[in-house]
Tab-separated table of C-alpha atoms in Angstrom:
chain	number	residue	atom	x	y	z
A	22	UNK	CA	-1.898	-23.432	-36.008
A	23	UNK	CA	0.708	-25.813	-35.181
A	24	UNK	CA	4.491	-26.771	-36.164
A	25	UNK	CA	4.681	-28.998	-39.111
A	26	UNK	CA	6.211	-31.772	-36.097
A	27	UNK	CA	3.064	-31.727	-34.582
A	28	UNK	CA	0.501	-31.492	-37.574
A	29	UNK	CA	-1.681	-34.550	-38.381
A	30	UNK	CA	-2.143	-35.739	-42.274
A	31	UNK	CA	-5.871	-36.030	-41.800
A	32	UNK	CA	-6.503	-32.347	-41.942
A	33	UNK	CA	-6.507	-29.368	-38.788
A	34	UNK	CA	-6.732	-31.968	-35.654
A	35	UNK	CA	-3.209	-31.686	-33.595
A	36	UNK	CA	-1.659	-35.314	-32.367
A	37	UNK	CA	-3.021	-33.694	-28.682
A	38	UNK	CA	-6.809	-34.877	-27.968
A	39	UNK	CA	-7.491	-32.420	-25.039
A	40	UNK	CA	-10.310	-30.651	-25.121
A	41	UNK	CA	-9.059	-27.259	-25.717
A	42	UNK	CA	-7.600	-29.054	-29.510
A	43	UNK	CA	-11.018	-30.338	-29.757
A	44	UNK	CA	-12.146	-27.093	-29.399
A	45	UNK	CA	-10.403	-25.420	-32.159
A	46	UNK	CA	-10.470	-28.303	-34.146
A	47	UNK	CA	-14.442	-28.034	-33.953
A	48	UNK	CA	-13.959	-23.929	-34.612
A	49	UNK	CA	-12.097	-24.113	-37.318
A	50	UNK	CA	-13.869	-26.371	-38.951
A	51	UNK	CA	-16.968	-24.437	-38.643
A	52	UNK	CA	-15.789	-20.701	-39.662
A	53	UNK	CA	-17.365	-19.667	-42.499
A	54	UNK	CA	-14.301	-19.256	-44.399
A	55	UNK	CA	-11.759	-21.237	-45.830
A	56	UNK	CA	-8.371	-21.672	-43.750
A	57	UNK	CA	-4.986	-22.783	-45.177
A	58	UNK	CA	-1.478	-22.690	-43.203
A	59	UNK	CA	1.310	-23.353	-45.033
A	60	UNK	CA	5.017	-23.555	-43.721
A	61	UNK	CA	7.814	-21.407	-44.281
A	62	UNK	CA	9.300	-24.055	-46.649
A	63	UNK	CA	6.041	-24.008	-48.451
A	64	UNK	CA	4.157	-27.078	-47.423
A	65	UNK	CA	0.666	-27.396	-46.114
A	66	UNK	CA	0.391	-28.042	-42.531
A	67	UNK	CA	-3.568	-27.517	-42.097
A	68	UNK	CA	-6.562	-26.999	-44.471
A	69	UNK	CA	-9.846	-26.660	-43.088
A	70	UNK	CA	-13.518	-28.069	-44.674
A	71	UNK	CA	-14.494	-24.703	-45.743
A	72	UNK	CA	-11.316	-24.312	-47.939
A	73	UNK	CA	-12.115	-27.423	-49.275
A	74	UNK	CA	-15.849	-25.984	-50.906
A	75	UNK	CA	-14.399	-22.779	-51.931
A	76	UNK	CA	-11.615	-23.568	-53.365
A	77	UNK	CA	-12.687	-27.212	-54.875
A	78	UNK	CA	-9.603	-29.203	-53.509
A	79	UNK	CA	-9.395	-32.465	-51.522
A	80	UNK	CA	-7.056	-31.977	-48.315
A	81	UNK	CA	-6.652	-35.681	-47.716
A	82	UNK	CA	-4.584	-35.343	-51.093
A	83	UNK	CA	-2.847	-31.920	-50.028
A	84	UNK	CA	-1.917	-32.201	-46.593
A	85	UNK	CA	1.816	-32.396	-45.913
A	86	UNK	CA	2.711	-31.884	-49.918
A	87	UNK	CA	4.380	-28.632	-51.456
A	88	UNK	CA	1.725	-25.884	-52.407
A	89	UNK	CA	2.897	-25.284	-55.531
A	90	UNK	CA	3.119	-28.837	-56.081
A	91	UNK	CA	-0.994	-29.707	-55.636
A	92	UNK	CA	-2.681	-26.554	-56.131
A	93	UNK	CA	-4.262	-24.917	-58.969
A	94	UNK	CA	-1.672	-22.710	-60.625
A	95	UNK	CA	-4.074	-19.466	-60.519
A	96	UNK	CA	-3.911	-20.151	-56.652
A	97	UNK	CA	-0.534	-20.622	-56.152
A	98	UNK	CA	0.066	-17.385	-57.964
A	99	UNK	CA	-2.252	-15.459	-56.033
A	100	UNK	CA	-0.706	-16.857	-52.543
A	101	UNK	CA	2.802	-16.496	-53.886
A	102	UNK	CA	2.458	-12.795	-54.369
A	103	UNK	CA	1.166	-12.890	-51.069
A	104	UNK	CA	4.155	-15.186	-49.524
A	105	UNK	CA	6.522	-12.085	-51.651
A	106	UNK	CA	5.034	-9.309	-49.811
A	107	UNK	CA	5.109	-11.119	-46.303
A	108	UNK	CA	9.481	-12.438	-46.804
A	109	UNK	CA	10.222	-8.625	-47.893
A	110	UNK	CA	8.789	-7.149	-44.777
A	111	UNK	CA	6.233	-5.472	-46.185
A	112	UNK	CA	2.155	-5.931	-45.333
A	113	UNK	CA	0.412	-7.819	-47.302
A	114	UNK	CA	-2.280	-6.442	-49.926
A	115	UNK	CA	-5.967	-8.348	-49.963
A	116	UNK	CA	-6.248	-9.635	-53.645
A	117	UNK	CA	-8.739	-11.443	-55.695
A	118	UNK	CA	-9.435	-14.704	-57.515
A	119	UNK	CA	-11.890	-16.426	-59.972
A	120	UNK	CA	-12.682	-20.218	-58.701
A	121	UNK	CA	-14.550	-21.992	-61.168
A	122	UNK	CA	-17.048	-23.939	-59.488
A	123	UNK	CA	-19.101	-25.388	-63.078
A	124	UNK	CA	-18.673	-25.006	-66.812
A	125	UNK	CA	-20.914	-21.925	-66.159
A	126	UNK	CA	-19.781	-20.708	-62.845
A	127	UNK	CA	-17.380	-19.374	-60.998
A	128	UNK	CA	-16.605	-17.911	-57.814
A	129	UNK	CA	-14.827	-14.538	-56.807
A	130	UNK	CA	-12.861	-15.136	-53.807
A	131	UNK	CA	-10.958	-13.007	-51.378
A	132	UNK	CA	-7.511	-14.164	-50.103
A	133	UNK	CA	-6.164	-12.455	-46.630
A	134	UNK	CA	-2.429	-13.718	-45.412
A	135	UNK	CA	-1.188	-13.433	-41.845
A	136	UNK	CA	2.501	-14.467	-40.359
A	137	UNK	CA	2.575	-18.066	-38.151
A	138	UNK	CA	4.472	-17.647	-34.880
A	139	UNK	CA	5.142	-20.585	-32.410
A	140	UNK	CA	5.192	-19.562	-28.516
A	141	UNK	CA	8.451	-18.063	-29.079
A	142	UNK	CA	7.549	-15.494	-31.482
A	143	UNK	CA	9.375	-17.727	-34.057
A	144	UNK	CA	8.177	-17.570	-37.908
A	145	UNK	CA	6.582	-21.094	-38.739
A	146	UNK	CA	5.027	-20.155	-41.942
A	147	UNK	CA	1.887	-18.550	-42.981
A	148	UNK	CA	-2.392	-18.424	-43.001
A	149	UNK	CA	-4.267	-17.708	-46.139
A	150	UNK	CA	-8.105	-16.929	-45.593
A	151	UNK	CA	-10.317	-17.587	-47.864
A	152	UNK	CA	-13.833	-15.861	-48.219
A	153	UNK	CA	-16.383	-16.125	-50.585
A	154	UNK	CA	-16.768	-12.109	-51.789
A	155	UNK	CA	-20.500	-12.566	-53.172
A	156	UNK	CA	-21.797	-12.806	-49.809
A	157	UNK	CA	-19.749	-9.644	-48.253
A	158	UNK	CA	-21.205	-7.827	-51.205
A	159	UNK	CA	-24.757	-8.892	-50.738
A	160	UNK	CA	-24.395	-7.924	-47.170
A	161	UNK	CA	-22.876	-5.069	-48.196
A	162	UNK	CA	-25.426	-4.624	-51.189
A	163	UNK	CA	-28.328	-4.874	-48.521
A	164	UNK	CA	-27.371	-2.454	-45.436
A	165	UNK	CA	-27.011	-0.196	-48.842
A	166	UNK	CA	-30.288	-0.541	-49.295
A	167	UNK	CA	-31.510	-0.499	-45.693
A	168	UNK	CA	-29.956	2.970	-45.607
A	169	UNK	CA	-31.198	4.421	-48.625
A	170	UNK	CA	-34.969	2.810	-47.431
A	171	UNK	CA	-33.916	4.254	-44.239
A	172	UNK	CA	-33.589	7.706	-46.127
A	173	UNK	CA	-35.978	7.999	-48.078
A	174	UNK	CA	-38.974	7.425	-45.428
A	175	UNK	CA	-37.394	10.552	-43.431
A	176	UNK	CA	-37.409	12.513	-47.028
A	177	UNK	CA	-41.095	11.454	-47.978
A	178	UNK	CA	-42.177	12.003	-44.554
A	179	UNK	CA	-40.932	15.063	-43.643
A	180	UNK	CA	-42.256	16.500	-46.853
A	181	UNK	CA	-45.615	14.989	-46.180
A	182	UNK	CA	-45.853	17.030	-42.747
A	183	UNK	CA	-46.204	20.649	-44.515
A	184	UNK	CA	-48.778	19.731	-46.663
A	185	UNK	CA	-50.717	17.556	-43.892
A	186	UNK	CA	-50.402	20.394	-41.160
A	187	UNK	CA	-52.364	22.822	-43.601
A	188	UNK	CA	-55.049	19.755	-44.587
A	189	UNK	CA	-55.639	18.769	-40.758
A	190	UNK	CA	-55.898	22.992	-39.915
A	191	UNK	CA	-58.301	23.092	-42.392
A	192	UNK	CA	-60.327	20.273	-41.498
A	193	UNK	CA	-60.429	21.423	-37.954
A	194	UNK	CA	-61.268	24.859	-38.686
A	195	UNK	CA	-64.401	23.321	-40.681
A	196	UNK	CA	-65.587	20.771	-37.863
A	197	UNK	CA	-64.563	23.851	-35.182
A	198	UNK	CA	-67.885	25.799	-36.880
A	199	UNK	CA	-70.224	23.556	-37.655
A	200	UNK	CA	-73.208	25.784	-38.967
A	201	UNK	CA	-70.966	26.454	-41.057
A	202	UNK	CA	-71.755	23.752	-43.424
A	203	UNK	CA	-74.456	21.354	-44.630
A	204	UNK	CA	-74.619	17.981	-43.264
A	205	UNK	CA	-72.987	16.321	-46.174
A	206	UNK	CA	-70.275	18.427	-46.075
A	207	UNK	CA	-70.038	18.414	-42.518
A	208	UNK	CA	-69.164	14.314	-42.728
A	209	UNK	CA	-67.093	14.876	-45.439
A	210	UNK	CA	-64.567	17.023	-43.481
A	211	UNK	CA	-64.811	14.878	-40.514
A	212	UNK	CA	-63.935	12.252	-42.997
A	213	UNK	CA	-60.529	14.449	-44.325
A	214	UNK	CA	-59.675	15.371	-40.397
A	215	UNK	CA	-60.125	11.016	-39.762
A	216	UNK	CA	-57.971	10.255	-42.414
A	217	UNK	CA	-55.403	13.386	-41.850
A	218	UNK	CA	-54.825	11.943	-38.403
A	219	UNK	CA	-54.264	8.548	-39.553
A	220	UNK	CA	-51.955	9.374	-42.151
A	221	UNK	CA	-50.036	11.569	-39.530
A	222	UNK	CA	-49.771	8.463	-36.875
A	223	UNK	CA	-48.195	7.012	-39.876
A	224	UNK	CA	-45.635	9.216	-40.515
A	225	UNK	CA	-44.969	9.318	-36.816
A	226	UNK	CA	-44.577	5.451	-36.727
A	227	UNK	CA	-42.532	5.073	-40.013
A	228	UNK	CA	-40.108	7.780	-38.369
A	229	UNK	CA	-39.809	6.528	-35.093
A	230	UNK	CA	-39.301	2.233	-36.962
A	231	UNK	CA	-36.638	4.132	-39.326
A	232	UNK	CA	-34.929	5.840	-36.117
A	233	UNK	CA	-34.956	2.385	-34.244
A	234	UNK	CA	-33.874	0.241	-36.794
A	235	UNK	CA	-30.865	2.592	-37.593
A	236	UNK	CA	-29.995	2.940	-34.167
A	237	UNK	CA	-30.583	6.366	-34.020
A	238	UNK	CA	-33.222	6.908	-31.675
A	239	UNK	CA	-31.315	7.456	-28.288
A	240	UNK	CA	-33.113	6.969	-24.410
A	241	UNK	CA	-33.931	10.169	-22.291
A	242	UNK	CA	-33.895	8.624	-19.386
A	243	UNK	CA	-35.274	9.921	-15.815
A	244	UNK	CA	-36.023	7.885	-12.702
A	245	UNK	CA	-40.050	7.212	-13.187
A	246	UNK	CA	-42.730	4.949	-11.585
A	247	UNK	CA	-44.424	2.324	-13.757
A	248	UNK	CA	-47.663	2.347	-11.448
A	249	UNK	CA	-48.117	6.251	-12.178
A	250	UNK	CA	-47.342	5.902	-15.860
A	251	UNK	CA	-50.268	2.815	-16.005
A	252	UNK	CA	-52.574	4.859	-13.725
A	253	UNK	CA	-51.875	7.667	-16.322
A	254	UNK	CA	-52.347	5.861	-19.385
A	255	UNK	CA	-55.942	4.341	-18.015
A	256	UNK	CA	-57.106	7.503	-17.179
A	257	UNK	CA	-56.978	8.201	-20.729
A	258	UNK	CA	-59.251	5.628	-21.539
A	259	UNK	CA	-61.883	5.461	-18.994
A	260	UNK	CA	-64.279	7.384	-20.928
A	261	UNK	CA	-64.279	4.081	-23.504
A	262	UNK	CA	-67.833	2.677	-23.542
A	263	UNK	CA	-68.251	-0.971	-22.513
A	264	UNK	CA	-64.994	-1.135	-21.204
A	265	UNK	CA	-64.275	-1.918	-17.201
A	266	UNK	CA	-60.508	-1.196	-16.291
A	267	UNK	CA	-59.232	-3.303	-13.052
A	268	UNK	CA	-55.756	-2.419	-11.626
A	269	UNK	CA	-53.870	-4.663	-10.176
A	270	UNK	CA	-50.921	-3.032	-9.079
A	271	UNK	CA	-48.092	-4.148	-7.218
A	272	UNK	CA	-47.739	-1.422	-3.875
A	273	UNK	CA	-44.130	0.026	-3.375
A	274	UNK	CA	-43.272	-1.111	-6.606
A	275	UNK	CA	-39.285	0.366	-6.809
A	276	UNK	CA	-38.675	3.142	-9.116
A	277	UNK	CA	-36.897	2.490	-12.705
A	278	UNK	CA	-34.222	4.762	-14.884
A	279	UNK	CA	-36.261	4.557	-18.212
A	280	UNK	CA	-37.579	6.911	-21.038
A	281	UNK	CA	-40.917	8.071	-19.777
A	282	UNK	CA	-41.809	9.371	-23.229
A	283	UNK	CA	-41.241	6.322	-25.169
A	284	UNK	CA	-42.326	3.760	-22.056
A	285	UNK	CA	-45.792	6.066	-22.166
A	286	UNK	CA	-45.724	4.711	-26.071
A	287	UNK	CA	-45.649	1.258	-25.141
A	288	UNK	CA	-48.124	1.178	-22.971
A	289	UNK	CA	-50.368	3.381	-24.554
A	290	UNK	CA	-49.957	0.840	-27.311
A	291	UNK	CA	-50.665	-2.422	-25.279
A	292	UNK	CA	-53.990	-0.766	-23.853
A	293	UNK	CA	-55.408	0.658	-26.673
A	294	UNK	CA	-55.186	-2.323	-28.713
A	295	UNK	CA	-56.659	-3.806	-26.078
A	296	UNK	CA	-59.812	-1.541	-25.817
A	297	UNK	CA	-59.971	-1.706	-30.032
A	298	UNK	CA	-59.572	-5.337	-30.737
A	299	UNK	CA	-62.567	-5.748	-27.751
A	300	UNK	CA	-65.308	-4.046	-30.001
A	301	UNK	CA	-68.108	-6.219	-28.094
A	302	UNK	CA	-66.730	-4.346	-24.832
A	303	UNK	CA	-65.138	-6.209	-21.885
A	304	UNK	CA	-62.597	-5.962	-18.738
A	305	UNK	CA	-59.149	-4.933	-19.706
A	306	UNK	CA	-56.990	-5.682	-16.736
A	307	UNK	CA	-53.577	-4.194	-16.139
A	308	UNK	CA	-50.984	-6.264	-13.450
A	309	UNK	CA	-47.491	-4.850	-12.210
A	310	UNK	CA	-45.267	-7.083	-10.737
A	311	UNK	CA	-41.535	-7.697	-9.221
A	312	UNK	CA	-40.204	-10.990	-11.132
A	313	UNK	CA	-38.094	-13.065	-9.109
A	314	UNK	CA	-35.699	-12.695	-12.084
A	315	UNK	CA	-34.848	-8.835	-10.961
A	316	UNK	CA	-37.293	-7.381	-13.447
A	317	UNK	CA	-40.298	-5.841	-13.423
A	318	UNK	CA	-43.333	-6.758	-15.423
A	319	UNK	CA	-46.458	-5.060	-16.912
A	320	UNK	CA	-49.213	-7.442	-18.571
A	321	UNK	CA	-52.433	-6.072	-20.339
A	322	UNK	CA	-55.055	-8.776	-20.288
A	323	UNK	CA	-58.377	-8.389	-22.357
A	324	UNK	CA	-61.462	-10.233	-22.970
A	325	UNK	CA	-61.304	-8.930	-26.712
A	326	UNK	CA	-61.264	-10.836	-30.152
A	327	UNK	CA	-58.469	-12.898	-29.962
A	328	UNK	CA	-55.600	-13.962	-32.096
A	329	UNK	CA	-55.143	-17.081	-34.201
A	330	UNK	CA	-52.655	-19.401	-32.801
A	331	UNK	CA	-51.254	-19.858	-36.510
A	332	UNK	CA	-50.751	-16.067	-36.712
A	333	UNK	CA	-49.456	-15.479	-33.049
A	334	UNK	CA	-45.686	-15.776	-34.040
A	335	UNK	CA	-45.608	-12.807	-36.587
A	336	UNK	CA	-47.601	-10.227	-34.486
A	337	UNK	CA	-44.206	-8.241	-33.928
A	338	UNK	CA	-43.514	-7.754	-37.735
A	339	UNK	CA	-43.608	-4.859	-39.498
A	340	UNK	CA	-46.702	-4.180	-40.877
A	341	UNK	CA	-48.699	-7.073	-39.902
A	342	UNK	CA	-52.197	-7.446	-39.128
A	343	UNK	CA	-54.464	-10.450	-37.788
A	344	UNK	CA	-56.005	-11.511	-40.884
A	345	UNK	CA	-59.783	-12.095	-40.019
A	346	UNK	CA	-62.911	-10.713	-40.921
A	347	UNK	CA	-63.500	-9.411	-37.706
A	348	UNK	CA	-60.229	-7.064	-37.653
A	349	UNK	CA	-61.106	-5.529	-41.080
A	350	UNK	CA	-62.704	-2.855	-40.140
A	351	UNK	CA	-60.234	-1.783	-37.214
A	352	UNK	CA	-57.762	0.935	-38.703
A	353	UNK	CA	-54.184	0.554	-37.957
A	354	UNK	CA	-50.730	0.619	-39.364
A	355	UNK	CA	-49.206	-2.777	-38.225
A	356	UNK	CA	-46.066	-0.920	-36.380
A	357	UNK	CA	-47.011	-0.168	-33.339
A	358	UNK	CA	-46.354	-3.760	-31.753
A	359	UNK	CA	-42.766	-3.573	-34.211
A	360	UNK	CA	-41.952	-0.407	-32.260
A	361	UNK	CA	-43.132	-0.859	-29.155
A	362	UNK	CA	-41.021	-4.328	-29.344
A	363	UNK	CA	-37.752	-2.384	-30.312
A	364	UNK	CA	-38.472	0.199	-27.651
A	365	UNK	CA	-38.313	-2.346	-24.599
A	366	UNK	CA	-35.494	-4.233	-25.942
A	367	UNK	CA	-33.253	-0.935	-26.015
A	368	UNK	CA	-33.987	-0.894	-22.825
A	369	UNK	CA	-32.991	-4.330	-21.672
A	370	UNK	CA	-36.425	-5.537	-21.645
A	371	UNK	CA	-38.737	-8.187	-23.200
A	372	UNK	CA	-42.048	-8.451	-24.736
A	373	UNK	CA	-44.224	-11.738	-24.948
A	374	UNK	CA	-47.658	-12.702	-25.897
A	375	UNK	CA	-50.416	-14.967	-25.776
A	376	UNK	CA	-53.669	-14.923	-27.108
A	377	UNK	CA	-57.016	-17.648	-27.783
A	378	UNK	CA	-59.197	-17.105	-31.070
A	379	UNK	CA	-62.516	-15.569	-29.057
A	380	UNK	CA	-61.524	-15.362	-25.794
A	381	UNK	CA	-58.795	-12.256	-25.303
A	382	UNK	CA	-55.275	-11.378	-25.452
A	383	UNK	CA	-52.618	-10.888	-22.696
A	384	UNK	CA	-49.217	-8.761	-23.849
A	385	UNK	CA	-46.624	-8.113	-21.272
A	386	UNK	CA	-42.583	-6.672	-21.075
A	387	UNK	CA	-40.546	-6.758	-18.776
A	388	UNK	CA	-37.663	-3.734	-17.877
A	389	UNK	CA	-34.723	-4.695	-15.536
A	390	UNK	CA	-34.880	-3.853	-11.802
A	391	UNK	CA	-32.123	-1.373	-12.107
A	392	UNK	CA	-33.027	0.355	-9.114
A	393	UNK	CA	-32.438	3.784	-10.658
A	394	UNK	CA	-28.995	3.012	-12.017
A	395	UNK	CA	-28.470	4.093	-15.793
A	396	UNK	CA	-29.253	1.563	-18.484
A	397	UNK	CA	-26.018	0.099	-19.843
């Protein structure tokens, strides 16, 4: 703010057009809450656009007059208390007030006051904010409910595992003796042990999302080799019928400071979406690479089913899944892309995709050449 000498009538621009008053002309114009500085004899040197909508005034029509002279007298009240507080030295107290906005409407809105000092440290007068308390609660009102969400999927889970544990030992201790049982009853336990596992990747995934999204899933990080970890992860899958890995690894490829554990996850993730969304078999085809941009990069090409180009931005949201009819009969959650997303980016990294409706899908992240230094 600015001495009353120096203020112009048309609102918060100073007489100075240098760039740096454009600049705060332009930010305080554009804060999303209201701004008004008045002067130690009480007259308003400055009101910004959002005061304007919040607290239904005109500042062409305020500017440069006595506060108490143009305001609404429920205002003034409220910023006199304030202006009380502030000239006996004490700190003052956030407070409260009803706009009306319509015959049927009204705003609640928060008033904050701070002291005006030129570059001498001098007292020019005051600045009342203004914010608009609905929002502040609905924000408020929804990280309330993001933690009790958060909550209650570590509650139900956890006391899913007990009972699950005995229902997949069970299962396995059926399919472990086969002669055991009839045929009939043989596929119905392989059906229980099916959906037991399921259910448990489930849990696992709604753990790990609620972990991530609250921030509480930290990095173990070790110095590892991507090449190994891909070599690792294919080896898992070679056994996959109609399916032809090809490697294309980058040689010497430098070693990264990463979390091996949840890394493994997202690659285990890329490939074996890539082996189940290529039911008519196919090459899956893995590339490392050092980026020119001081990252390095996996991709995961296939020659699978494909992904609509209408339905290619929301394959990172929770629980989505390509709508088709030749998905629907490929199980899955719709989190593991949501994690595995989450996962590189608290590591620094990226994830991108592209796919073409009946011709294959390539997914790739990126991690930052740290060359073995920690993650910050």
């Amino acid at each position: 703010m600015v001495p009353e000498s120096q203020t112009s009538k048309a609102g918060t621009a100073p007489a100075d057009s240098g760039f740096g008053a454009l600049l705060l002309h332009s930010v305080l114009e554009n804060v999303p809450v209201g701004i008004l500085a008045v002067s130690s004899t009480g007259r308003i040197l400055a009101c910004n656009g959002t005061a304007e909508f919040l607290l239904r005034i005109i500042r062409a029509k305020i500017i440069d007059q006595e506060y108490s002279a143009v305001l609404p007298d429920h205002l003034c009240a409220a910023m006199r208390r304030q202006l009380d507080l502030l000239a006996a030295g004490d700190e003052a107290e956030d407070s409260e007030i009803d706009c009306e906005i319509s015959a049927n409407q009204s705003l609640k809105i928060g008033i904050n006051t701070a002291t005006l000092f030129d570059p001498n440290g001098e007292s020019l007068g005051c600045s009342f904010i203004f914010r608009d308390m609905s929002l502040s609660r609905e924000v408020q009102t929804l990280r309330t409910a993001n933690e009790m969400k958060s909550e209650l999927v570590r509650v139900v889970s956890h006391e899913l595992k007990s009972p699950l544990t005995a229902i997949l030992q069970a299962a396995e201790y059926l399919l472990d003796e086969p002669k055991r049982l009839e045929k009939d009853q043989l596929a119905m336990a392989s059906i229980v042990n099916e959906s037991g596992l399921w259910i448990s990747g489930l849990i696992a995934d709604l753990l790990d999302l609620s972990k991530l999204e609250g921030n509480q899933l930290g990095l173990d990080l070790e110095i590892a080799n991507l090449n190994a970890l891909v070599e690792d992860i294919v080896e898992l899958h070679r056994t996959k019928p109609n399916i032809t890995f090809e490697l294309d690894l980058t040689p010497n490829l430098p070693n990264l400071r990463f979390d091996r554990k949840k890394i493994h996850q997202v690659l285990e993730n890329f490939v074996s979406n890539a082996v189940k969304y290529s039911p008519g078999g196919g090459r899956v085809r893995i590339r490392t690479a050092q980026t020119s941009g001081h990252q390095i990069s996996v991709v995961v090409q296939d020659q699978g089913l494909g992904i609509p180009s209408d339905q290619l931005p929301y394959v990172w949201d929770k629980f989505f899944r390509v709508d088709s009819k030749e998905t629907a009969k490929i199980k899955g959650t719709g989190l593991g892309l949501a994690i595995t997303k989450r996962i590189v980016e608290l590591h620094g990294g990226n994830v991108d995709v592209e796919s073409q409706l009946g011709v294959g899908s390539v997914f790739s992240f990126t991690l930052p050449l740290n060359l073995g230094e920690p993650v910050t």
